[in-house]
PDB file of C-alpha atoms in Angstrom:
ATOM      1  CA  ARG A  11     -74.202 135.847 194.316  1.00 48.00           C
ATOM      2  CA  PRO A  12     -76.354 137.897 191.917  1.00 49.00           C
ATOM      3  CA  GLY A  13     -76.637 136.171 188.573  1.00 49.00           C
ATOM      4  CA  ASP A  14     -75.704 132.770 190.008  1.00 48.00           C
ATOM      5  CA  SER A  15     -78.280 130.260 188.647  1.00 46.00           C
ATOM      6  CA  ARG A  16     -77.816 128.003 191.627  1.00 47.00           C
ATOM      7  CA  HIS A  17     -78.506 130.923 193.997  1.00 46.00           C
ATOM      8  CA  ASP A  18     -81.481 131.870 191.885  1.00 44.00           C
ATOM      9  CA  ALA A  19     -82.843 128.362 192.014  1.00 43.00           C
ATOM     10  CA  ARG A  20     -82.743 128.444 195.788  1.00 45.00           C
ATOM     11  CA  ASP A  21     -84.494 131.763 196.282  1.00 45.00           C
ATOM     12  CA  GLY A  22     -86.784 131.422 193.263  1.00 44.00           C
ATOM     13  CA  SER A  23     -85.431 134.419 191.384  1.00 44.00           C
ATOM     14  CA  SER A  24     -84.904 132.436 188.164  1.00 45.00           C
ATOM     15  CA  GLY A  25     -87.662 133.038 185.743  1.00 46.00           C
ATOM     16  CA  GLY A  26     -89.475 130.749 183.279  1.00 46.00           C
ATOM     17  CA  LYS A  27     -89.942 127.062 183.275  1.00 46.00           C
ATOM     18  CA  GLY A  28     -86.213 126.355 183.801  1.00 46.00           C
ATOM     19  CA  GLY A  29     -86.369 128.228 187.131  1.00 47.00           C
ATOM     20  CA  ASP A  30     -89.494 126.301 188.143  1.00 47.00           C
ATOM     21  CA  ARG A  31     -87.777 122.998 187.461  1.00 45.00           C
ATOM     22  CA  ALA A  32     -84.709 124.138 189.426  1.00 44.00           C
ATOM     23  CA  ARG A  33     -86.845 125.243 192.407  1.00 47.00           C
ATOM     24  CA  LEU A  34     -88.708 121.946 192.357  1.00 45.00           C
ATOM     25  CA  THR A  35     -85.482 119.908 192.204  1.00 50.00           C
ATOM     26  CA  CYS A  36     -83.840 121.799 195.007  1.00 54.00           C
ATOM     27  CA  SER A  37     -86.970 121.773 197.165  1.00 53.00           C
ATOM     28  CA  SER A  38     -87.094 117.972 196.900  1.00 52.00           C
ATOM     29  CA  ALA A  39     -83.545 117.535 198.099  1.00 52.00           C
ATOM     30  CA  PRO A  40     -82.860 116.400 201.704  1.00 55.00           C
ATOM     31  CA  ALA A  41     -82.407 119.228 204.183  1.00 56.00           C
ATOM     32  CA  ASP A  42     -78.692 118.525 204.708  1.00 55.00           C
ATOM     33  CA  LEU A  43     -77.949 118.155 200.946  1.00 52.00           C
ATOM     34  CA  PRO A  44     -76.796 121.349 199.158  1.00 56.00           C
ATOM     35  CA  CYS A  45     -78.512 122.093 195.856  1.00 57.00           C
ATOM     36  CA  THR A  46     -75.159 122.017 194.122  1.00 57.00           C
ATOM     37  CA  GLN A  47     -74.772 118.319 195.067  1.00 57.00           C
ATOM     38  CA  LEU A  48     -78.070 117.184 193.583  1.00 57.00           C
ATOM     39  CA  PRO A  49     -76.628 115.985 190.248  1.00 69.00           C
ATOM     40  CA  ARG A  50     -74.079 113.790 192.053  1.00 73.00           C
ATOM     41  CA  HIS A  51     -76.804 112.508 194.408  1.00 70.00           C
ATOM     42  CA  ALA A  52     -78.974 111.606 191.436  1.00 78.00           C
ATOM     43  CA  GLU A  53     -76.101 109.790 189.778  1.00 80.00           C
ATOM     44  CA  ARG A  54     -75.558 107.665 192.910  1.00 81.00           C
ATOM     45  CA  ARG A  55     -79.228 106.758 193.045  1.00 82.00           C
ATOM     46  CA  ALA A  56     -79.263 105.895 189.371  1.00 83.00           C
ATOM     47  CA  ALA A  57     -76.123 103.734 189.858  1.00 84.00           C
ATOM     48  CA  MET A  58     -77.780 101.897 192.805  1.00 85.00           C
ATOM     49  CA  ALA A  59     -80.954 101.338 190.781  1.00 83.00           C
ATOM     50  CA  ALA A  60     -78.904  99.929 187.883  1.00 85.00           C
ATOM     51  CA  VAL A  61     -77.107  97.507 190.274  1.00 86.00           C
ATOM     52  CA  LYS A  62     -80.424  96.361 191.727  1.00 83.00           C
ATOM     53  CA  ASP A  63     -81.888  95.837 188.263  1.00 82.00           C
ATOM     54  CA  ALA A  64     -78.883  93.816 187.236  1.00 84.00           C
ATOM     55  CA  PHE A  65     -79.138  91.739 190.350  1.00 83.00           C
ATOM     56  CA  ASP A  66     -82.839  91.071 189.803  1.00 78.00           C
ATOM     57  CA  GLN A  67     -82.282  90.100 186.162  1.00 81.00           C
ATOM     58  CA  THR A  68     -79.433  87.736 187.155  1.00 84.00           C
ATOM     59  CA  THR A  69     -81.511  86.090 189.859  1.00 78.00           C
ATOM     60  CA  THR A  70     -84.468  85.684 187.488  1.00 77.00           C
ATOM     61  CA  ALA A  71     -82.268  84.119 184.866  1.00 80.00           C
ATOM     62  CA  ALA A  72     -80.693  81.778 187.414  1.00 81.00           C
ATOM     63  CA  LYS A  73     -84.050  80.621 188.741  1.00 76.00           C
ATOM     64  CA  SER A  74     -85.376  80.107 185.187  1.00 77.00           C
ATOM     65  CA  PHE A  75     -82.287  78.150 184.248  1.00 82.00           C
ATOM     66  CA  MET A  76     -82.478  75.902 187.324  1.00 81.00           C
ATOM     67  CA  ALA A  77     -86.162  75.235 186.641  1.00 76.00           C
ATOM     68  CA  THR A  78     -85.387  73.829 183.185  1.00 79.00           C
ATOM     69  CA  ALA A  79     -81.861  72.473 183.624  1.00 84.00           C
ATOM     70  CA  PRO A  80     -81.148  68.719 183.346  1.00 90.00           C
ATOM     71  CA  ILE A  81     -80.912  66.879 186.649  1.00 90.00           C
ATOM     72  CA  GLY A  82     -77.169  66.348 186.243  1.00 92.00           C
ATOM     73  CA  VAL A  83     -76.486  70.056 185.731  1.00 92.00           C
ATOM     74  CA  LYS A  84     -78.880  71.003 188.593  1.00 90.00           C
ATOM     75  CA  ALA A  85     -77.332  68.513 191.003  1.00 92.00           C
ATOM     76  CA  SER A  86     -73.819  69.697 190.161  1.00 94.00           C
ATOM     77  CA  ILE A  87     -74.660  73.355 190.659  1.00 93.00           C
ATOM     78  CA  LEU A  88     -76.450  72.657 193.969  1.00 92.00           C
ATOM     79  CA  ALA A  89     -73.582  70.485 195.152  1.00 93.00           C
ATOM     80  CA  ALA A  90     -71.022  73.215 194.308  1.00 95.00           C
ATOM     81  CA  GLY A  91     -73.153  75.827 196.174  1.00 93.00           C
ATOM     82  CA  GLY A  92     -73.531  73.586 199.186  1.00 93.00           C
ATOM     83  CA  ALA A  93     -69.850  72.812 199.249  1.00 94.00           C
ATOM     84  CA  ALA A  94     -68.954  76.487 199.194  1.00 95.00           C
ATOM     85  CA  GLN A  95     -71.270  77.199 202.091  1.00 93.00           C
ATOM     86  CA  GLY A  96     -69.978  74.230 204.079  1.00 92.00           C
ATOM     87  CA  GLY A  97     -66.394  75.268 203.340  1.00 92.00           C
ATOM     88  CA  VAL A  98     -66.905  78.711 204.758  1.00 94.00           C
ATOM     89  CA  LEU A  99     -68.724  77.322 207.808  1.00 91.00           C
ATOM     90  CA  GLY A 100     -66.072  74.712 208.421  1.00 88.00           C
ATOM     91  CA  TYR A 101     -63.244  77.264 208.208  1.00 90.00           C
ATOM     92  CA  ILE A 102     -64.926  79.581 210.741  1.00 90.00           C
ATOM     93  CA  MET A 103     -65.680  76.675 213.055  1.00 86.00           C
ATOM     94  CA  GLY A 104     -62.061  75.432 212.703  1.00 83.00           C
ATOM     95  CA  GLY A 105     -60.776  78.814 213.804  1.00 83.00           C
ATOM     96  CA  LEU A 106     -63.123  78.893 216.809  1.00 83.00           C
ATOM     97  CA  THR A 107     -62.402  75.320 217.954  1.00 78.00           C
ATOM     98  CA  LYS A 108     -58.660  75.934 217.534  1.00 72.00           C
ATOM     99  CA  ASP A 109     -58.706  78.965 219.834  1.00 71.00           C
ATOM    100  CA  LEU A 110     -60.976  77.112 222.371  1.00 72.00           C
ATOM    101  CA  ALA A 111     -58.750  74.034 222.420  1.00 66.00           C
ATOM    102  CA  LYS A 112     -55.695  76.271 223.082  1.00 69.00           C
ATOM    103  CA  GLN A 113     -57.434  78.013 225.934  1.00 68.00           C
ATOM    104  CA  MET A 114     -58.472  74.707 227.520  1.00 66.00           C
ATOM    105  CA  ALA A 115     -54.990  73.277 227.134  1.00 63.00           C
ATOM    106  CA  ASN A 116     -53.440  76.283 228.861  1.00 67.00           C
ATOM    107  CA  ALA A 117     -55.973  76.391 231.680  1.00 64.00           C
ATOM    108  CA  PRO A 118     -54.565  75.242 235.069  1.00 68.00           C
ATOM    109  CA  GLN A 119     -55.624  71.771 236.084  1.00 65.00           C
ATOM    110  CA  GLN A 120     -56.776  71.135 239.569  1.00 66.00           C
ATOM    111  CA  PRO A 121     -55.679  67.924 241.326  1.00 67.00           C
ATOM    112  CA  GLY A 122     -58.200  65.154 240.874  1.00 65.00           C
ATOM    113  CA  MET A 123     -60.033  66.920 238.031  1.00 63.00           C
ATOM    114  CA  PRO A 124     -60.664  64.967 234.812  1.00 63.00           C
ATOM    115  CA  PRO A 125     -58.818  66.015 231.661  1.00 60.00           C
ATOM    116  CA  PRO A 126     -60.622  68.493 229.379  1.00 56.00           C
ATOM    117  CA  PRO A 127     -62.991  66.794 226.887  1.00 55.00           C
ATOM    118  CA  GLN A 128     -61.969  66.295 223.328  1.00 55.00           C
ATOM    119  CA  MET A 129     -63.365  68.719 220.801  1.00 54.00           C
ATOM    120  CA  PRO A 130     -66.119  67.043 218.604  1.00 54.00           C
ATOM    121  CA  PHE A 131     -64.678  68.549 215.450  1.00 63.00           C
ATOM    122  CA  SER A 132     -60.914  68.630 215.627  1.00 67.00           C
ATOM    123  CA  GLY A 133     -58.479  69.799 212.954  1.00 75.00           C
ATOM    124  CA  THR A 134     -57.141  72.840 211.303  1.00 84.00           C
ATOM    125  CA  PRO A 135     -59.534  75.396 209.738  1.00 87.00           C
ATOM    126  CA  LEU A 136     -58.609  74.066 206.292  1.00 91.00           C
ATOM    127  CA  GLN A 137     -59.312  70.469 207.301  1.00 89.00           C
ATOM    128  CA  LEU A 138     -62.692  71.362 208.755  1.00 90.00           C
ATOM    129  CA  ALA A 139     -63.431  73.461 205.665  1.00 92.00           C
ATOM    130  CA  ARG A 140     -62.727  70.441 203.507  1.00 93.00           C
ATOM    131  CA  ASN A 141     -64.786  68.072 205.697  1.00 91.00           C
ATOM    132  CA  PHE A 142     -67.785  70.390 205.847  1.00 93.00           C
ATOM    133  CA  ALA A 143     -67.595  71.134 202.176  1.00 95.00           C
ATOM    134  CA  VAL A 144     -67.817  67.481 201.350  1.00 94.00           C
ATOM    135  CA  MET A 145     -70.645  66.893 203.761  1.00 94.00           C
ATOM    136  CA  THR A 146     -72.843  69.776 202.583  1.00 95.00           C
ATOM    137  CA  GLY A 147     -71.993  69.377 198.942  1.00 95.00           C
ATOM    138  CA  VAL A 148     -72.896  65.675 198.944  1.00 95.00           C
ATOM    139  CA  ASN A 149     -76.063  66.418 200.777  1.00 95.00           C
ATOM    140  CA  ALA A 150     -77.249  69.091 198.343  1.00 94.00           C
ATOM    141  CA  GLY A 151     -76.349  67.008 195.241  1.00 94.00           C
ATOM    142  CA  LEU A 152     -77.939  63.814 196.561  1.00 94.00           C
ATOM    143  CA  HIS A 153     -81.031  65.671 197.635  1.00 93.00           C
ATOM    144  CA  ALA A 154     -81.620  66.946 194.123  1.00 91.00           C
ATOM    145  CA  ILE A 155     -80.969  63.533 192.587  1.00 94.00           C
ATOM    146  CA  ILE A 156     -83.175  61.574 195.003  1.00 94.00           C
ATOM    147  CA  LYS A 157     -85.906  64.192 194.677  1.00 88.00           C
ATOM    148  CA  HIS A 158     -85.812  63.898 190.906  1.00 86.00           C
ATOM    149  CA  ALA A 159     -85.755  60.094 190.962  1.00 90.00           C
ATOM    150  CA  ARG A 160     -88.827  60.030 193.242  1.00 86.00           C
ATOM    151  CA  GLY A 161     -90.843  62.238 190.907  1.00 79.00           C
ATOM    152  CA  GLY A 162     -90.214  65.530 192.721  1.00 77.00           C
ATOM    153  CA  LYS A 163     -91.224  64.290 196.229  1.00 79.00           C
ATOM    154  CA  ASP A 164     -89.429  66.305 198.897  1.00 80.00           C
ATOM    155  CA  ASP A 165     -90.497  64.434 202.011  1.00 84.00           C
ATOM    156  CA  VAL A 166     -88.723  62.804 204.960  1.00 89.00           C
ATOM    157  CA  LYS A 167     -87.486  59.885 202.829  1.00 91.00           C
ATOM    158  CA  THR A 168     -85.740  62.207 200.404  1.00 92.00           C
ATOM    159  CA  LEU A 169     -84.146  64.168 203.279  1.00 91.00           C
ATOM    160  CA  MET A 170     -83.021  61.024 205.090  1.00 94.00           C
ATOM    161  CA  GLY A 171     -81.523  59.520 201.946  1.00 94.00           C
ATOM    162  CA  ALA A 172     -79.470  62.683 201.312  1.00 94.00           C
ATOM    163  CA  SER A 173     -78.418  62.829 204.973  1.00 94.00           C
ATOM    164  CA  PHE A 174     -77.273  59.196 204.896  1.00 95.00           C
ATOM    165  CA  GLY A 175     -74.995  59.969 201.938  1.00 95.00           C
ATOM    166  CA  SER A 176     -73.623  63.134 203.481  1.00 94.00           C
ATOM    167  CA  GLY A 177     -72.922  61.365 206.810  1.00 93.00           C
ATOM    168  CA  ALA A 178     -71.096  58.543 205.080  1.00 93.00           C
ATOM    169  CA  ALA A 179     -69.020  60.960 203.046  1.00 93.00           C
ATOM    170  CA  PHE A 180     -68.182  63.030 206.095  1.00 92.00           C
ATOM    171  CA  SER A 181     -67.022  59.887 207.929  1.00 90.00           C
ATOM    172  CA  LEU A 182     -64.760  58.867 205.066  1.00 91.00           C
ATOM    173  CA  VAL A 183     -63.176  62.253 204.425  1.00 90.00           C
ATOM    174  CA  SER A 184     -62.682  63.164 208.135  1.00 86.00           C
ATOM    175  CA  GLY A 185     -61.321  59.826 209.258  1.00 80.00           C
ATOM    176  CA  LEU A 186     -63.494  59.790 212.367  1.00 77.00           C
ATOM    177  CA  SER A 187     -64.441  56.146 212.018  1.00 71.00           C
ATOM    178  CA  GLN A 188     -62.200  53.640 213.759  1.00 72.00           C
ATOM    179  CA  GLY A 189     -61.536  50.169 212.333  1.00 77.00           C
ATOM    180  CA  ASN A 190     -63.461  49.300 209.184  1.00 85.00           C
ATOM    181  CA  LYS A 191     -64.010  52.543 207.300  1.00 87.00           C
ATOM    182  CA  LEU A 192     -67.060  51.312 205.372  1.00 89.00           C
ATOM    183  CA  THR A 193     -68.739  50.136 208.494  1.00 90.00           C
ATOM    184  CA  GLY A 194     -67.998  53.403 210.198  1.00 89.00           C
ATOM    185  CA  ALA A 195     -69.287  55.350 207.202  1.00 91.00           C
ATOM    186  CA  ALA A 196     -72.523  53.367 207.183  1.00 92.00           C
ATOM    187  CA  THR A 197     -72.975  53.880 210.898  1.00 91.00           C
ATOM    188  CA  MET A 198     -72.456  57.604 210.648  1.00 92.00           C
ATOM    189  CA  GLY A 199     -74.722  57.738 207.593  1.00 93.00           C
ATOM    190  CA  VAL A 200     -77.517  56.048 209.510  1.00 95.00           C
ATOM    191  CA  SER A 201     -76.974  58.453 212.464  1.00 93.00           C
ATOM    192  CA  PHE A 202     -77.236  61.470 210.176  1.00 94.00           C
ATOM    193  CA  ALA A 203     -80.358  60.054 208.537  1.00 94.00           C
ATOM    194  CA  LEU A 204     -82.071  59.324 211.875  1.00 95.00           C
ATOM    195  CA  ILE A 205     -81.249  62.779 213.233  1.00 94.00           C
ATOM    196  CA  GLN A 206     -82.551  64.464 210.095  1.00 91.00           C
ATOM    197  CA  GLY A 207     -85.682  62.359 210.195  1.00 91.00           C
ATOM    198  CA  LEU A 208     -86.274  63.297 213.834  1.00 92.00           C
ATOM    199  CA  PHE A 209     -85.817  66.990 213.150  1.00 91.00           C
ATOM    200  CA  TYR A 210     -88.219  66.693 210.229  1.00 86.00           C
ATOM    201  CA  GLN A 211     -90.915  65.052 212.289  1.00 86.00           C
ATOM    202  CA  ILE A 212     -90.473  67.629 215.084  1.00 88.00           C
ATOM    203  CA  GLY A 213     -90.827  70.422 212.532  1.00 83.00           C
ATOM    204  CA  GLN A 214     -93.973  68.870 211.062  1.00 76.00           C
ATOM    205  CA  ALA A 215     -95.492  68.498 214.558  1.00 80.00           C
ATOM    206  CA  ILE A 216     -94.685  72.108 215.513  1.00 81.00           C
ATOM    207  CA  GLY A 217     -95.719  73.530 212.142  1.00 62.00           C
ATOM    208  CA  GLY A 218     -98.864  71.432 211.893  1.00 51.00           C
ATOM    209  CA  GLY A 219     -97.675  69.570 208.836  1.00 52.00           C
ATOM    210  CA  ASN A 220     -97.538  70.680 205.249  1.00 50.00           C
ATOM    211  CA  ASN A 221     -99.047  68.441 202.599  1.00 49.00           C
ATOM    212  CA  ASP A 222     -98.105  70.729 199.711  1.00 50.00           C
ATOM    213  CA  ASP A 223     -95.284  69.372 197.633  1.00 56.00           C
ATOM    214  CA  ASP A 224     -93.410  72.546 196.737  1.00 66.00           C
ATOM    215  CA  SER A 225     -91.438  70.643 194.052  1.00 66.00           C
ATOM    216  CA  GLU A 226     -94.615  70.653 191.940  1.00 78.00           C
ATOM    217  CA  TYR A 227     -94.446  74.439 191.820  1.00 82.00           C
ATOM    218  CA  ASP A 228     -90.821  74.925 190.645  1.00 82.00           C
ATOM    219  CA  ALA A 229     -91.681  76.073 187.094  1.00 86.00           C
ATOM    220  CA  THR A 230     -94.704  78.044 188.340  1.00 88.00           C
ATOM    221  CA  ARG A 231     -92.668  79.774 190.972  1.00 87.00           C
ATOM    222  CA  ALA A 232     -89.930  80.612 188.457  1.00 87.00           C
ATOM    223  CA  MET A 233     -92.522  82.027 186.056  1.00 90.00           C
ATOM    224  CA  LEU A 234     -94.099  84.242 188.697  1.00 91.00           C
ATOM    225  CA  PHE A 235     -90.700  85.414 189.884  1.00 89.00           C
ATOM    226  CA  ALA A 236     -89.673  86.303 186.354  1.00 87.00           C
ATOM    227  CA  LEU A 237     -92.853  88.375 185.888  1.00 90.00           C
ATOM    228  CA  ASP A 238     -92.433  90.009 189.319  1.00 90.00           C
ATOM    229  CA  LEU A 239     -95.722  88.390 190.402  1.00 91.00           C
ATOM    230  CA  SER A 240     -94.483  86.252 193.271  1.00 89.00           C
ATOM    231  CA  LYS A 241     -97.181  87.604 195.581  1.00 91.00           C
ATOM    232  CA  TYR A 242     -99.711  85.547 193.674  1.00 91.00           C
ATOM    233  CA  GLU A 243     -97.940  82.254 194.406  1.00 89.00           C
ATOM    234  CA  LYS A 244    -100.363  81.674 197.315  1.00 89.00           C
ATOM    235  CA  ASN A 245    -103.282  81.996 194.876  1.00 91.00           C
ATOM    236  CA  PHE A 246    -101.781  79.260 192.694  1.00 92.00           C
ATOM    237  CA  LYS A 247    -101.137  76.950 195.695  1.00 88.00           C
ATOM    238  CA  LYS A 248    -104.592  77.590 197.224  1.00 88.00           C
ATOM    239  CA  ASN A 249    -106.229  76.490 193.948  1.00 89.00           C
ATOM    240  CA  GLN A 250    -103.722  73.673 193.310  1.00 87.00           C
ATOM    241  CA  LEU A 251    -102.438  75.303 190.061  1.00 89.00           C
ATOM    242  CA  ASN A 252     -99.021  73.646 189.873  1.00 87.00           C
ATOM    243  CA  ASP A 253     -96.524  72.797 187.124  1.00 86.00           C
ATOM    244  CA  ARG A 254     -98.728  69.985 185.746  1.00 86.00           C
ATOM    245  CA  THR A 255    -101.548  72.457 185.013  1.00 88.00           C
ATOM    246  CA  LEU A 256     -99.323  75.337 183.896  1.00 88.00           C
ATOM    247  CA  THR A 257    -100.029  74.921 180.183  1.00 89.00           C
ATOM    248  CA  LEU A 258    -103.777  74.532 180.864  1.00 91.00           C
ATOM    249  CA  LEU A 259    -104.224  77.979 182.459  1.00 92.00           C
ATOM    250  CA  THR A 260    -107.057  80.036 181.015  1.00 93.00           C
ATOM    251  CA  GLU A 261    -108.465  83.537 181.683  1.00 93.00           C
ATOM    252  CA  GLU A 262    -111.370  82.077 183.605  1.00 93.00           C
ATOM    253  CA  THR A 263    -109.117  79.883 185.745  1.00 92.00           C
ATOM    254  CA  LEU A 264    -106.876  82.760 186.772  1.00 93.00           C
ATOM    255  CA  LYS A 265    -109.960  84.954 187.382  1.00 92.00           C
ATOM    256  CA  ASP A 266    -111.411  82.308 189.689  1.00 92.00           C
ATOM    257  CA  SER A 267    -108.048  82.265 191.533  1.00 91.00           C
ATOM    258  CA  LYS A 268    -108.417  86.018 192.336  1.00 92.00           C
ATOM    259  CA  VAL A 269    -105.552  87.059 190.019  1.00 93.00           C
ATOM    260  CA  PRO A 270    -106.182  90.612 188.702  1.00 93.00           C
ATOM    261  CA  PRO A 271    -106.599  91.312 184.951  1.00 92.00           C
ATOM    262  CA  GLY A 272    -103.123  92.780 184.353  1.00 93.00           C
ATOM    263  CA  PRO A 273    -101.194  89.862 185.893  1.00 92.00           C
ATOM    264  CA  ARG A 274    -103.553  87.452 184.117  1.00 93.00           C
ATOM    265  CA  LEU A 275    -102.562  88.887 180.757  1.00 94.00           C
ATOM    266  CA  LEU A 276     -98.822  88.667 181.628  1.00 93.00           C
ATOM    267  CA  ILE A 277     -99.140  85.082 182.813  1.00 94.00           C
ATOM    268  CA  LEU A 278    -101.085  83.853 179.798  1.00 94.00           C
ATOM    269  CA  ASP A 279     -98.708  85.603 177.416  1.00 92.00           C
ATOM    270  CA  HIS A 280     -95.675  84.092 179.199  1.00 91.00           C
ATOM    271  CA  VAL A 281     -97.116  80.566 179.091  1.00 91.00           C
ATOM    272  CA  ALA A 282     -98.114  80.897 175.404  1.00 91.00           C
ATOM    273  CA  ASN A 283     -94.511  81.892 174.465  1.00 90.00           C
ATOM    274  CA  THR A 284     -92.578  79.496 176.691  1.00 86.00           C
ATOM    275  CA  ASP A 285     -91.740  75.866 175.982  1.00 83.00           C
ATOM    276  CA  TYR A 286     -92.925  73.774 178.871  1.00 79.00           C
ATOM    277  CA  SER A 287     -92.708  70.443 177.076  1.00 76.00           C
ATOM    278  CA  TYR A 288     -90.395  69.108 179.747  1.00 69.00           C
ATOM    279  CA  LEU A 289     -93.061  69.216 182.396  1.00 68.00           C
ATOM    280  CA  LYS A 290     -95.272  66.263 183.366  1.00 55.00           C
ATOM    281  CA  LEU A 291     -98.651  67.643 182.215  1.00 53.00           C
ATOM    282  CA  ALA A 292    -101.904  66.645 183.747  1.00 47.00           C
ATOM    283  CA  VAL A 293    -103.333  66.197 180.214  1.00 47.00           C
ATOM    284  CA  PRO A 294    -101.049  65.845 177.129  1.00 49.00           C
ATOM    285  CA  PRO A 295    -101.416  68.685 174.662  1.00 49.00           C
ATOM    286  CA  PRO A 296    -103.606  67.982 171.582  1.00 52.00           C
ATOM    287  CA  PRO A 297    -101.894  67.033 168.330  1.00 54.00           C
ATOM    288  CA  PRO A 298    -101.184  69.957 165.977  1.00 51.00           C
ATOM    289  CA  PRO A 299    -103.739  70.640 163.225  1.00 55.00           C
ATOM    290  CA  GLY A 300    -103.154  68.621 160.029  1.00 56.00           C
ATOM    291  CA  SER A 301    -101.219  65.797 161.789  1.00 49.00           C
ATOM    292  CA  ALA A 302    -102.059  62.147 161.167  1.00 50.00           C
ATOM    293  CA  THR A 303    -103.579  61.803 164.586  1.00 47.00           C
ATOM    294  CA  ALA A 304    -105.513  65.071 164.610  1.00 47.00           C
ATOM    295  CA  GLY A 305    -108.702  63.564 163.140  1.00 48.00           C
ATOM    296  CA  ALA A 306    -108.219  59.991 163.980  1.00 48.00           C
ATOM    297  CA  ALA A 307    -110.851  58.123 165.902  1.00 45.00           C
ATOM    298  CA  PRO A 308    -109.891  57.353 169.555  1.00 45.00           C
ATOM    299  CA  THR A 309    -108.499  53.891 170.103  1.00 44.00           C
ATOM    300  CA  LYS A 310    -110.351  51.302 172.171  1.00 41.00           C
ATOM    301  CA  GLY A 311    -110.068  52.082 175.830  1.00 42.00           C
ATOM    302  CA  ALA A 312    -108.757  55.557 175.255  1.00 43.00           C
ATOM    303  CA  ALA A 313    -110.086  58.430 177.353  1.00 41.00           C
ATOM    304  CA  PRO A 314    -112.605  60.693 175.487  1.00 42.00           C
ATOM    305  CA  ALA A 315    -111.413  64.045 174.373  1.00 42.00           C
ATOM    306  CA  LEU A 316    -112.127  66.897 176.713  1.00 39.00           C
ATOM    307  CA  PRO A 317    -114.319  69.598 175.153  1.00 40.00           C
ATOM    308  CA  GLY A 318    -112.630  72.944 174.888  1.00 40.00           C
ATOM    309  CA  LEU A 319    -109.226  71.565 175.720  1.00 38.00           C
ATOM    310  CA  ALA A 320    -107.565  73.137 172.697  1.00 38.00           C
ATOM    311  CA  SER A 321    -108.686  76.564 173.876  1.00 39.00           C
ATOM    312  CA  ALA A 322    -106.321  76.218 176.805  1.00 39.00           C
ATOM    313  CA  TYR A 323    -103.449  76.321 174.352  1.00 36.00           C
TER     314      TYR A 323
END
């Protein structure tokens, strides 16, 4: 209609800068989207972007918290998450096995044919949800505790130890063991551990092995994720820049690791303003200036001071 600003924006009859902006906005709209719906479309896109930003911030905060949380808190959170996943899986499996068992029971039996085999995981969906929740929860919690007790080593021994505990817990809660429950729990725990160890060795053989201990990069990975620089994690691993060397990072070190100038500044600023005292450092930080030990002579047998070490801080 003549005089309609929306019509004018479409055909370009609006004059001035306002008309130019209207024409540009409408021309950038999808072909099937009327110009009158552009404000609503922009609102939806803004809402989706806000949800994504909130999710990214929550994920970053969770990863940073887990990287610095005490082992008791970390193990409890991981156990709860594992139990939730196992509960959902057990409930779904319980429904499937229940339907399958009913179909097998109603199937006609031919003379001389053996009876149908027993289902390996029998019980109601709620029972299987409970059993799987205990198994996966114990596995996740024990894995975190054993890994922490072994200095962050996440190898076949850690996996087998966690699998032994989860197998024993599954045996006790499910009642699968006959006779002595403790003996049955130990037997199932050993079975779980051996199976896990076998799968681990097969994976190592297929994948060619991996000597990198990812547990030494927990804080480094959390830092890069918080700065939206996760793509440079491979640079850190290639140059063996892990959590123990995090507070020793310098401009030259990051430059040698092929990290661009912008990310280098972000990383160094983050390290300088973050407390990493909980990490096992490769070299302990120097004493603060003015302290009693700042100018003291090194004790007999002590390692000599490294030149330029203070510049890393």
